[in-house]
């Protein structure tokens, strides 16, 4: 049996090894074992690894080692720029950077949207050597000339696929151009390397990169139990959610919804049941988001209801359950949502509620995971919905027949009464909309 590789075997500076004592682990993960020596050797890296694999240290450690062992290109410009797609992920990576900077004569700063721009200008005027940022706000500072990147040693793009999906390609190219010199090293990490835009931008920014793929994004996580339930409609979903939360022995739960309005509506319902829930969405300002995440991390709230704004980067050990109240629009987001539980060797549960509107998304997830998913049932809450049949391609002769039929006079059909029950003939949805009868206009008699 191969002995696990220790961090001390990777050739890292002793000061970094000392700071690693703040973490509970000494053994390097697979992505760290492969990426760190390549990055220390000065090569560009294009890497993919599954969520929770330890990739943050895989790029922080070689970057800091390089700063300790080599002379800076500039006395004022930052030595490294670390770009991330969301404020929450940037904040988390900045927290890990601060731990690793302990006792070193370097400073770092966090530059994200939602924070005071002038305060950030002051922080940048103190010439921090390491900057963790979201691409939009960093590009703004380049435009205002409050930051120059001519002397950057290392440019790091974490969750590159997500940044591109969010439309940050112009900002990434702007930053790349501002920091473009032949001795710059670039480290790019993505959830998948099968992403056309990731490969396009990698071809522009990276110089003969070493491609690293550890695990695959559709690989099953051995510490996470995944369950799927079919739902008839919204009321059925809420009934299933109530049962799951009532039966589960959870410490903390993250519930993912499709829209901001859903997060607020669902949070209000959960709080009516005294379940200590809080909502997080992109409509909140940065101070509000920071407060909510801080409260959730300190278990002031046990349930976080959110959109995909929290699907990446959150590393909270107490999250025992993830619930997809709505299936994600983008298939890869399923893996990131589920990856919020079962972290650091803990066991986790991932539960997905699949209704008619979720069916297409569910089938894409099933294909992505490369498995035939079986549905679970809860006693007394079995629905009538059993999935949708695949759409049949329309033959040419069928299309012509349909066209002929459409020209014929249509016969009015009697409206079918909607079945509003989902189990045991229990009626749901009390507020049924009843259209008013149209009153014929009065005609004045002459």
Short mmCIF file of C-alpha atoms in Angstrom, two decimals:
data_model
loop_
_atom_site.label_atom_id
_atom_site.label_comp_id
_atom_site.label_asym_id
_atom_site.label_seq_id
_atom_site.Cartn_x
_atom_site.Cartn_y
_atom_site.Cartn_z
CA UNK A 1 0.00 0.00 0.00
CA UNK A 2 1.35 3.42 -0.98
CA UNK A 3 2.17 5.72 1.93
CA UNK A 4 0.13 8.96 1.89
CA UNK A 5 2.17 12.00 0.87
CA UNK A 6 2.81 14.54 3.63
CA UNK A 7 2.97 18.32 3.01
CA UNK A 8 6.59 18.26 4.23
CA UNK A 9 7.42 15.98 1.27
CA UNK A 10 6.31 18.59 -1.28
CA UNK A 11 9.35 20.84 -0.82
CA UNK A 12 7.39 23.73 0.70
CA UNK A 13 9.00 26.49 2.76
CA UNK A 14 9.12 25.63 6.50
CA UNK A 15 7.17 28.81 7.36
CA UNK A 16 4.25 27.52 5.31
CA UNK A 17 4.45 24.10 6.95
CA UNK A 18 4.25 25.84 10.33
CA UNK A 19 1.08 27.69 9.27
CA UNK A 20 -0.44 24.45 8.00
CA UNK A 21 -0.57 23.35 11.65
CA UNK A 22 -3.74 25.49 11.92
CA UNK A 23 -5.50 22.82 9.87
CA UNK A 24 -6.45 19.38 11.18
CA UNK A 25 -4.71 17.53 8.36
CA UNK A 26 -1.11 16.83 7.40
CA UNK A 27 -1.58 14.61 4.38
CA UNK A 28 -1.88 16.20 0.96
CA UNK A 29 -4.97 15.45 -1.13
CA UNK A 30 -4.70 14.07 -4.66
CA UNK A 31 -5.00 17.47 -6.37
CA UNK A 32 -2.44 18.95 -3.95
CA UNK A 33 0.04 16.11 -4.55
CA UNK A 34 -0.08 16.63 -8.30
CA UNK A 35 -0.61 20.40 -8.70
CA UNK A 36 1.77 21.80 -6.04
CA UNK A 37 5.05 20.34 -7.45
CA UNK A 38 4.04 21.38 -10.99
CA UNK A 39 3.24 24.94 -9.86
CA UNK A 40 6.45 25.17 -7.77
CA UNK A 41 8.35 24.21 -10.93
CA UNK A 42 6.89 27.34 -12.57
CA UNK A 43 4.59 25.62 -15.05
CA UNK A 44 1.14 26.91 -15.97
CA UNK A 45 -1.66 24.66 -14.71
CA UNK A 46 -5.12 23.86 -16.10
CA UNK A 47 -6.75 21.67 -13.46
CA UNK A 48 -10.07 20.05 -12.68
CA UNK A 49 -11.02 18.38 -9.41
CA UNK A 50 -14.25 17.58 -7.62
CA UNK A 51 -15.68 19.87 -4.96
CA UNK A 52 -14.16 19.55 -1.48
CA UNK A 53 -10.87 18.20 -2.88
CA UNK A 54 -8.62 20.83 -1.28
CA UNK A 55 -7.80 22.83 -4.40
CA UNK A 56 -7.62 26.16 -2.52
CA UNK A 57 -4.39 25.08 -0.83
CA UNK A 58 -3.30 23.51 -4.13
CA UNK A 59 -2.91 27.03 -5.56
CA UNK A 60 -2.23 29.05 -2.38
CA UNK A 61 0.75 27.01 -1.16
CA UNK A 62 2.88 27.14 -4.36
CA UNK A 63 2.00 30.82 -4.86
CA UNK A 64 3.17 31.76 -1.36
CA UNK A 65 6.23 29.49 -1.66
CA UNK A 66 7.19 31.31 -4.86
CA UNK A 67 6.82 34.69 -3.13
CA UNK A 68 9.10 33.54 -0.30
CA UNK A 69 11.77 32.10 -2.59
CA UNK A 70 11.93 34.57 -5.50
CA UNK A 71 12.38 38.30 -5.95
CA UNK A 72 9.33 40.38 -6.90
CA UNK A 73 9.09 41.89 -10.39
CA UNK A 74 7.85 45.18 -8.90
CA UNK A 75 8.15 46.90 -5.51
CA UNK A 76 4.54 48.11 -5.59
CA UNK A 77 2.43 45.83 -7.76
CA UNK A 78 0.76 42.74 -6.23
CA UNK A 79 2.57 39.46 -6.58
CA UNK A 80 -0.55 37.37 -7.04
CA UNK A 81 -4.15 37.93 -8.11
CA UNK A 82 -6.73 35.28 -7.17
CA UNK A 83 -10.02 35.60 -9.05
CA UNK A 84 -13.27 33.92 -7.97
CA UNK A 85 -16.85 34.03 -9.31
CA UNK A 86 -18.77 35.07 -6.18
CA UNK A 87 -18.30 37.25 -3.11
CA UNK A 88 -18.92 34.33 -0.75
CA UNK A 89 -16.26 32.15 -2.37
CA UNK A 90 -13.81 35.07 -2.49
CA UNK A 91 -14.37 35.73 1.20
CA UNK A 92 -13.71 32.10 2.07
CA UNK A 93 -10.49 31.89 0.03
CA UNK A 94 -9.34 35.17 1.57
CA UNK A 95 -9.86 33.61 5.01
CA UNK A 96 -7.56 30.71 4.08
CA UNK A 97 -5.02 33.15 2.62
CA UNK A 98 -4.92 35.10 5.90
CA UNK A 99 -4.20 31.90 7.84
CA UNK A 100 -1.30 31.06 5.52
CA UNK A 101 0.07 34.64 5.69
CA UNK A 102 0.40 34.39 9.49
CA UNK A 103 3.92 35.34 10.59
CA UNK A 104 4.96 36.35 7.06
CA UNK A 105 5.86 39.87 6.05
CA UNK A 106 3.15 40.03 3.39
CA UNK A 107 -0.29 41.58 3.32
CA UNK A 108 -3.40 40.64 1.41
CA UNK A 109 -6.71 42.33 0.67
CA UNK A 110 -10.19 41.35 -0.47
CA UNK A 111 -11.73 43.23 -3.41
CA UNK A 112 -15.35 42.37 -4.25
CA UNK A 113 -18.49 44.09 -5.43
CA UNK A 114 -20.94 45.33 -2.85
CA UNK A 115 -18.22 46.92 -0.71
CA UNK A 116 -17.23 50.61 -0.55
CA UNK A 117 -15.13 51.43 -3.62
CA UNK A 118 -13.17 54.27 -1.99
CA UNK A 119 -12.22 52.10 0.99
CA UNK A 120 -10.87 49.58 -1.50
CA UNK A 121 -8.86 52.31 -3.25
CA UNK A 122 -7.23 53.13 0.12
CA UNK A 123 -6.47 49.46 0.75
CA UNK A 124 -4.88 49.15 -2.70
CA UNK A 125 -2.79 52.29 -2.13
CA UNK A 126 -1.01 50.36 0.66
CA UNK A 127 0.27 47.96 -2.04
CA UNK A 128 -0.94 44.57 -0.80
CA UNK A 129 1.09 41.70 -2.22
CA UNK A 130 -1.85 39.33 -2.57
CA UNK A 131 -5.32 40.24 -3.83
CA UNK A 132 -8.38 38.01 -3.71
CA UNK A 133 -11.11 39.46 -5.93
CA UNK A 134 -14.17 39.04 -8.07
CA UNK A 135 -13.39 39.91 -11.71
CA UNK A 136 -15.99 42.66 -12.12
CA UNK A 137 -14.78 44.81 -9.24
CA UNK A 138 -11.08 44.23 -10.01
CA UNK A 139 -11.67 45.34 -13.62
CA UNK A 140 -13.35 48.51 -12.25
CA UNK A 141 -10.20 49.35 -10.27
CA UNK A 142 -8.07 48.84 -13.37
CA UNK A 143 -10.32 51.28 -15.24
CA UNK A 144 -9.98 53.85 -12.44
CA UNK A 145 -6.20 53.28 -12.36
CA UNK A 146 -6.24 52.53 -8.64
CA UNK A 147 -4.42 49.28 -9.41
CA UNK A 148 -1.64 48.20 -11.79
CA UNK A 149 -0.75 44.60 -12.61
CA UNK A 150 2.49 45.00 -14.59
CA UNK A 151 4.49 43.13 -11.93
CA UNK A 152 2.13 40.25 -11.16
CA UNK A 153 3.97 36.94 -10.63
CA UNK A 154 0.95 34.67 -10.60
CA UNK A 155 -2.62 34.96 -11.91
CA UNK A 156 -5.04 32.40 -10.46
CA UNK A 157 -8.54 31.74 -11.80
CA UNK A 158 -10.60 29.54 -9.50
CA UNK A 159 -13.98 28.16 -10.67
CA UNK A 160 -13.18 29.45 -14.16
CA UNK A 161 -16.21 27.70 -15.65
CA UNK A 162 -18.53 29.48 -13.24
CA UNK A 163 -16.95 32.89 -13.97
CA UNK A 164 -17.52 32.34 -17.67
CA UNK A 165 -21.09 31.14 -17.12
CA UNK A 166 -21.73 34.38 -15.20
CA UNK A 167 -20.52 36.43 -18.17
CA UNK A 168 -17.14 37.58 -16.83
CA UNK A 169 -15.17 36.73 -19.99
CA UNK A 170 -14.58 40.45 -20.95
CA UNK A 171 -13.33 41.29 -17.44
CA UNK A 172 -11.04 38.22 -17.39
CA UNK A 173 -9.52 39.25 -20.72
CA UNK A 174 -9.09 42.83 -19.45
CA UNK A 175 -7.24 41.58 -16.33
CA UNK A 176 -5.14 39.18 -18.43
CA UNK A 177 -4.10 42.02 -20.75
CA UNK A 178 -3.20 44.29 -17.80
CA UNK A 179 -1.01 41.55 -16.26
CA UNK A 180 0.45 40.21 -19.48
CA UNK A 181 4.18 39.64 -19.46
CA UNK A 182 6.19 36.63 -20.51
CA UNK A 183 7.26 35.59 -17.00
CA UNK A 184 3.76 35.50 -15.49
CA UNK A 185 2.55 32.13 -14.26
CA UNK A 186 -1.15 31.27 -14.62
CA UNK A 187 -3.07 28.65 -12.63
CA UNK A 188 -6.61 27.90 -13.80
CA UNK A 189 -9.02 25.63 -11.92
CA UNK A 190 -12.40 24.54 -13.23
CA UNK A 191 -15.06 22.05 -12.14
CA UNK A 192 -14.82 20.56 -15.62
CA UNK A 193 -12.37 20.75 -18.50
CA UNK A 194 -15.16 19.75 -20.94
CA UNK A 195 -16.23 23.38 -21.28
CA UNK A 196 -15.64 25.01 -24.66
CA UNK A 197 -15.25 28.54 -23.27
CA UNK A 198 -12.84 27.36 -20.54
CA UNK A 199 -10.62 25.80 -23.17
CA UNK A 200 -10.83 28.90 -25.37
CA UNK A 201 -9.79 31.28 -22.60
CA UNK A 202 -7.13 28.84 -21.38
CA UNK A 203 -5.61 28.88 -24.87
CA UNK A 204 -5.41 32.70 -24.65
CA UNK A 205 -4.07 33.00 -21.08
CA UNK A 206 -1.96 29.90 -20.39
CA UNK A 207 1.43 29.01 -21.82
CA UNK A 208 1.84 25.28 -22.55
CA UNK A 209 -0.12 24.31 -19.39
CA UNK A 210 0.05 20.99 -17.59
CA UNK A 211 -3.49 19.56 -17.65
CA UNK A 212 -4.54 17.89 -14.38
CA UNK A 213 -7.81 16.06 -13.79
CA UNK A 214 -8.43 14.47 -10.41
CA UNK A 215 -11.64 12.49 -10.14
CA UNK A 216 -14.48 13.38 -12.47
CA UNK A 217 -17.25 15.88 -11.82
CA UNK A 218 -19.92 13.20 -12.14
CA UNK A 219 -18.20 10.80 -9.73
CA UNK A 220 -20.33 9.65 -6.83
CA UNK A 221 -19.30 11.05 -3.44
CA UNK A 222 -18.93 8.11 -1.07
CA UNK A 223 -19.86 10.17 2.01
CA UNK A 224 -23.11 11.58 0.56
CA UNK A 225 -26.37 9.62 0.37
CA UNK A 226 -28.52 10.92 -2.51
CA UNK A 227 -32.30 10.50 -2.60
CA UNK A 228 -34.92 11.66 -5.09
CA UNK A 229 -38.69 12.12 -4.57
CA UNK A 230 -41.36 12.72 -7.21
CA UNK A 231 -43.79 15.59 -6.53
CA UNK A 232 -47.12 16.51 -8.09
CA UNK A 233 -46.97 20.27 -7.51
CA UNK A 234 -45.84 22.98 -5.09
CA UNK A 235 -48.10 21.93 -2.21
CA UNK A 236 -46.82 18.38 -2.51
CA UNK A 237 -43.21 19.62 -2.46
CA UNK A 238 -43.85 21.58 0.72
CA UNK A 239 -45.49 18.57 2.36
CA UNK A 240 -42.46 16.41 1.48
CA UNK A 241 -40.09 19.08 2.76
CA UNK A 242 -41.96 19.25 6.09
CA UNK A 243 -41.74 15.48 6.48
CA UNK A 244 -38.04 15.34 5.60
CA UNK A 245 -37.17 18.09 8.09
CA UNK A 246 -39.38 16.50 10.74
CA UNK A 247 -37.80 13.05 10.35
CA UNK A 248 -34.16 14.06 9.75
CA UNK A 249 -31.62 14.20 12.55
CA UNK A 250 -29.89 17.28 11.15
CA UNK A 251 -27.42 19.80 12.50
CA UNK A 252 -27.69 22.32 9.66
CA UNK A 253 -29.53 22.28 6.33
CA UNK A 254 -29.12 24.21 3.06
CA UNK A 255 -32.26 24.34 0.88
CA UNK A 256 -31.78 25.40 -2.76
CA UNK A 257 -34.61 27.10 -4.64
CA UNK A 258 -35.01 28.44 -8.18
CA UNK A 259 -35.73 32.13 -7.49
CA UNK A 260 -35.19 34.86 -4.90
CA UNK A 261 -38.94 35.08 -4.31
CA UNK A 262 -39.01 31.36 -3.49
CA UNK A 263 -36.27 31.77 -0.87
CA UNK A 264 -38.24 34.44 0.98
CA UNK A 265 -41.58 32.62 0.74
CA UNK A 266 -40.15 29.30 1.93
CA UNK A 267 -38.14 30.91 4.74
CA UNK A 268 -41.26 32.62 6.03
CA UNK A 269 -43.14 29.29 6.08
CA UNK A 270 -40.29 27.54 7.91
CA UNK A 271 -40.06 30.28 10.53
CA UNK A 272 -43.81 30.01 11.14
CA UNK A 273 -43.02 26.43 12.19
CA UNK A 274 -40.23 27.72 14.53
CA UNK A 275 -37.47 26.07 12.47
CA UNK A 276 -34.95 28.99 12.63
CA UNK A 277 -34.44 29.60 8.91
CA UNK A 278 -32.77 32.48 7.06
CA UNK A 279 -32.83 33.44 3.36
CA UNK A 280 -29.82 34.32 1.20
CA UNK A 281 -30.09 35.66 -2.34
CA UNK A 282 -28.31 37.92 -4.79
CA UNK A 283 -30.74 40.77 -4.07
CA UNK A 284 -29.08 41.45 -0.69
CA UNK A 285 -26.18 43.87 -0.35
CA UNK A 286 -22.78 42.57 0.71
CA UNK A 287 -23.11 43.59 4.36
CA UNK A 288 -26.41 41.72 4.65
CA UNK A 289 -24.97 38.64 2.98
CA UNK A 290 -21.93 38.69 5.28
CA UNK A 291 -24.17 38.93 8.35
CA UNK A 292 -26.36 36.04 7.22
CA UNK A 293 -23.42 33.77 6.43
CA UNK A 294 -21.73 34.63 9.72
CA UNK A 295 -24.92 33.78 11.63
CA UNK A 296 -25.33 30.51 9.73
CA UNK A 297 -21.71 29.51 10.33
CA UNK A 298 -22.21 30.17 14.07
CA UNK A 299 -25.42 28.06 13.95
CA UNK A 300 -27.60 31.02 14.98
CA UNK A 301 -29.80 29.67 12.16
CA UNK A 302 -30.09 25.97 11.42
CA UNK A 303 -31.58 26.27 7.93
CA UNK A 304 -30.25 28.40 5.06
CA UNK A 305 -32.63 28.86 2.09
CA UNK A 306 -30.77 30.12 -0.96
CA UNK A 307 -30.47 30.27 -4.72
CA UNK A 308 -27.32 29.02 -6.50
CA UNK A 309 -25.45 32.01 -5.05
CA UNK A 310 -24.33 29.61 -2.27
CA UNK A 311 -23.81 26.46 -4.34
CA UNK A 312 -20.05 26.91 -4.58
CA UNK A 313 -17.36 27.65 -2.07
CA UNK A 314 -19.24 27.32 1.22
CA UNK A 315 -17.26 25.06 3.53
CA UNK A 316 -19.35 24.56 6.67
CA UNK A 317 -18.69 21.27 8.45
CA UNK A 318 -22.05 21.22 10.28
CA UNK A 319 -24.16 21.01 7.11
CA UNK A 320 -25.61 17.50 7.30
CA UNK A 321 -28.38 17.88 4.71
CA UNK A 322 -28.74 19.58 1.33
CA UNK A 323 -32.25 19.77 -0.16
CA UNK A 324 -32.93 20.66 -3.78
CA UNK A 325 -36.42 22.12 -3.45
CA UNK A 326 -36.04 22.95 -7.15
CA UNK A 327 -33.62 21.16 -9.48
CA UNK A 328 -30.81 23.39 -10.82
CA UNK A 329 -30.95 24.82 -14.35
CA UNK A 330 -27.28 24.05 -15.02
CA UNK A 331 -26.38 20.38 -14.59
CA UNK A 332 -22.96 20.96 -13.01
CA UNK A 333 -24.62 23.01 -10.26
CA UNK A 334 -26.18 19.81 -8.92
CA UNK A 335 -22.70 18.52 -8.01
CA UNK A 336 -21.76 21.81 -6.36
CA UNK A 337 -25.00 22.00 -4.38
CA UNK A 338 -24.65 18.43 -3.14
CA UNK A 339 -21.00 19.07 -2.31
CA UNK A 340 -22.00 21.49 0.47
CA UNK A 341 -22.53 18.43 2.71
CA UNK A 342 -20.37 15.38 3.41
CA UNK A 343 -17.27 17.53 3.77
CA UNK A 344 -14.01 16.78 5.62
CA UNK A 345 -14.89 13.11 6.10
CA UNK A 346 -18.37 13.76 7.50
CA UNK A 347 -21.46 11.94 6.24
CA UNK A 348 -24.18 13.91 4.44
CA UNK A 349 -27.63 13.57 2.89
CA UNK A 350 -28.69 15.14 -0.42
CA UNK A 351 -32.43 15.16 -1.16
CA UNK A 352 -34.00 16.30 -4.44
CA UNK A 353 -37.69 17.05 -5.02
CA UNK A 354 -38.63 16.48 -8.66
CA UNK A 355 -41.89 17.87 -10.04
CA UNK A 356 -43.13 18.23 -13.63
CA UNK A 357 -41.25 21.53 -14.05
CA UNK A 358 -38.03 19.89 -12.77
CA UNK A 359 -38.25 16.83 -15.02
CA UNK A 360 -36.01 18.02 -17.87
CA UNK A 361 -33.37 19.22 -15.38
CA UNK A 362 -33.59 15.90 -13.54
CA UNK A 363 -33.05 13.89 -16.75
CA UNK A 364 -29.97 15.99 -17.55
CA UNK A 365 -28.60 15.33 -14.05
CA UNK A 366 -29.30 11.61 -14.45
CA UNK A 367 -27.40 11.57 -17.76
CA UNK A 368 -24.57 13.61 -16.23
CA UNK A 369 -24.22 11.20 -13.30
CA UNK A 370 -24.33 8.27 -15.75
CA UNK A 371 -26.72 6.21 -13.67
CA UNK A 372 -30.34 5.09 -13.64
CA UNK A 373 -31.80 6.95 -10.64
CA UNK A 374 -34.52 5.24 -8.63
CA UNK A 375 -37.08 7.32 -6.74
CA UNK A 376 -37.79 6.94 -3.03
CA UNK A 377 -41.22 7.33 -1.43
CA UNK A 378 -42.44 8.57 1.95
CA UNK A 379 -45.39 6.77 3.46
CA UNK A 380 -48.63 8.66 2.91
CA UNK A 381 -46.98 11.15 0.54
CA UNK A 382 -46.81 9.15 -2.67
CA UNK A 383 -47.80 11.36 -5.58
CA UNK A 384 -49.45 10.64 -8.91
CA UNK A 385 -46.69 12.17 -11.05
CA UNK A 386 -44.43 9.42 -12.45
CA UNK A 387 -42.36 11.43 -14.88
CA UNK A 388 -42.85 12.77 -18.40
CA UNK A 389 -42.53 10.72 -21.57
CA UNK A 390 -39.76 11.77 -23.95
CA UNK A 391 -40.98 13.97 -26.76
CA UNK A 392 -41.49 11.99 -29.96
CA UNK A 393 -40.03 13.49 -33.14
CA UNK A 394 -42.76 14.68 -35.54
CA UNK A 395 -42.75 12.85 -38.88
CA UNK A 396 -43.21 14.81 -42.07
CA UNK A 397 -46.57 13.18 -42.89
CA UNK A 398 -47.79 13.84 -39.32
CA UNK A 399 -46.93 17.52 -39.66
CA UNK A 400 -48.92 17.76 -42.92
CA UNK A 401 -51.91 15.96 -41.39
CA UNK A 402 -51.82 18.33 -38.42
CA UNK A 403 -51.79 21.31 -40.76
CA UNK A 404 -54.88 20.02 -42.60
CA UNK A 405 -56.70 19.36 -39.31
CA UNK A 406 -55.92 22.83 -38.01
CA UNK A 407 -57.77 24.32 -40.98
CA UNK A 408 -60.96 22.45 -40.06
CA UNK A 409 -63.46 24.02 -37.70
CA UNK A 410 -62.51 23.33 -34.06
CA UNK A 411 -65.14 21.85 -31.80
CA UNK A 412 -65.23 23.40 -28.34
CA UNK A 413 -64.47 20.87 -25.62
CA UNK A 414 -65.86 20.82 -22.14
CA UNK A 415 -63.25 22.08 -19.64
CA UNK A 416 -61.75 19.22 -17.60
CA UNK A 417 -62.00 19.68 -13.84
CA UNK A 418 -58.49 19.84 -12.34
CA UNK A 419 -57.60 17.19 -9.78
CA UNK A 420 -56.20 19.09 -6.80
CA UNK A 421 -55.31 16.11 -4.59
CA UNK A 422 -51.98 14.37 -4.30
CA UNK A 423 -52.41 11.61 -1.75
CA UNK A 424 -55.20 9.96 0.19
CA UNK A 425 -57.69 12.32 -1.46
CA UNK A 426 -56.53 15.23 0.71
CA UNK A 427 -57.46 18.50 -1.00
CA UNK A 428 -54.82 21.17 -1.35
CA UNK A 429 -54.80 24.75 -2.54
CA UNK A 430 -57.75 26.41 -0.84
CA UNK A 431 -57.56 29.65 -2.77
CA UNK A 432 -58.88 28.41 -6.08
CA UNK A 433 -59.31 31.13 -8.68
CA UNK A 434 -62.92 31.28 -9.92
CA UNK A 435 -63.36 33.48 -13.01
CA UNK A 436 -66.27 35.88 -12.91
CA UNK A 437 -68.99 35.56 -15.53
CA UNK A 438 -68.91 38.27 -18.15
CA UNK A 439 -71.96 40.56 -17.95
CA UNK A 440 -73.47 41.50 -21.26
CA UNK A 441 -73.23 45.24 -21.95
CA UNK A 442 -76.45 47.22 -21.45
CA UNK A 443 -78.11 48.43 -24.63
CA UNK A 444 -80.12 51.63 -24.37
CA UNK A 445 -83.55 51.36 -25.88
CA UNK A 446 -84.49 54.14 -28.22
#
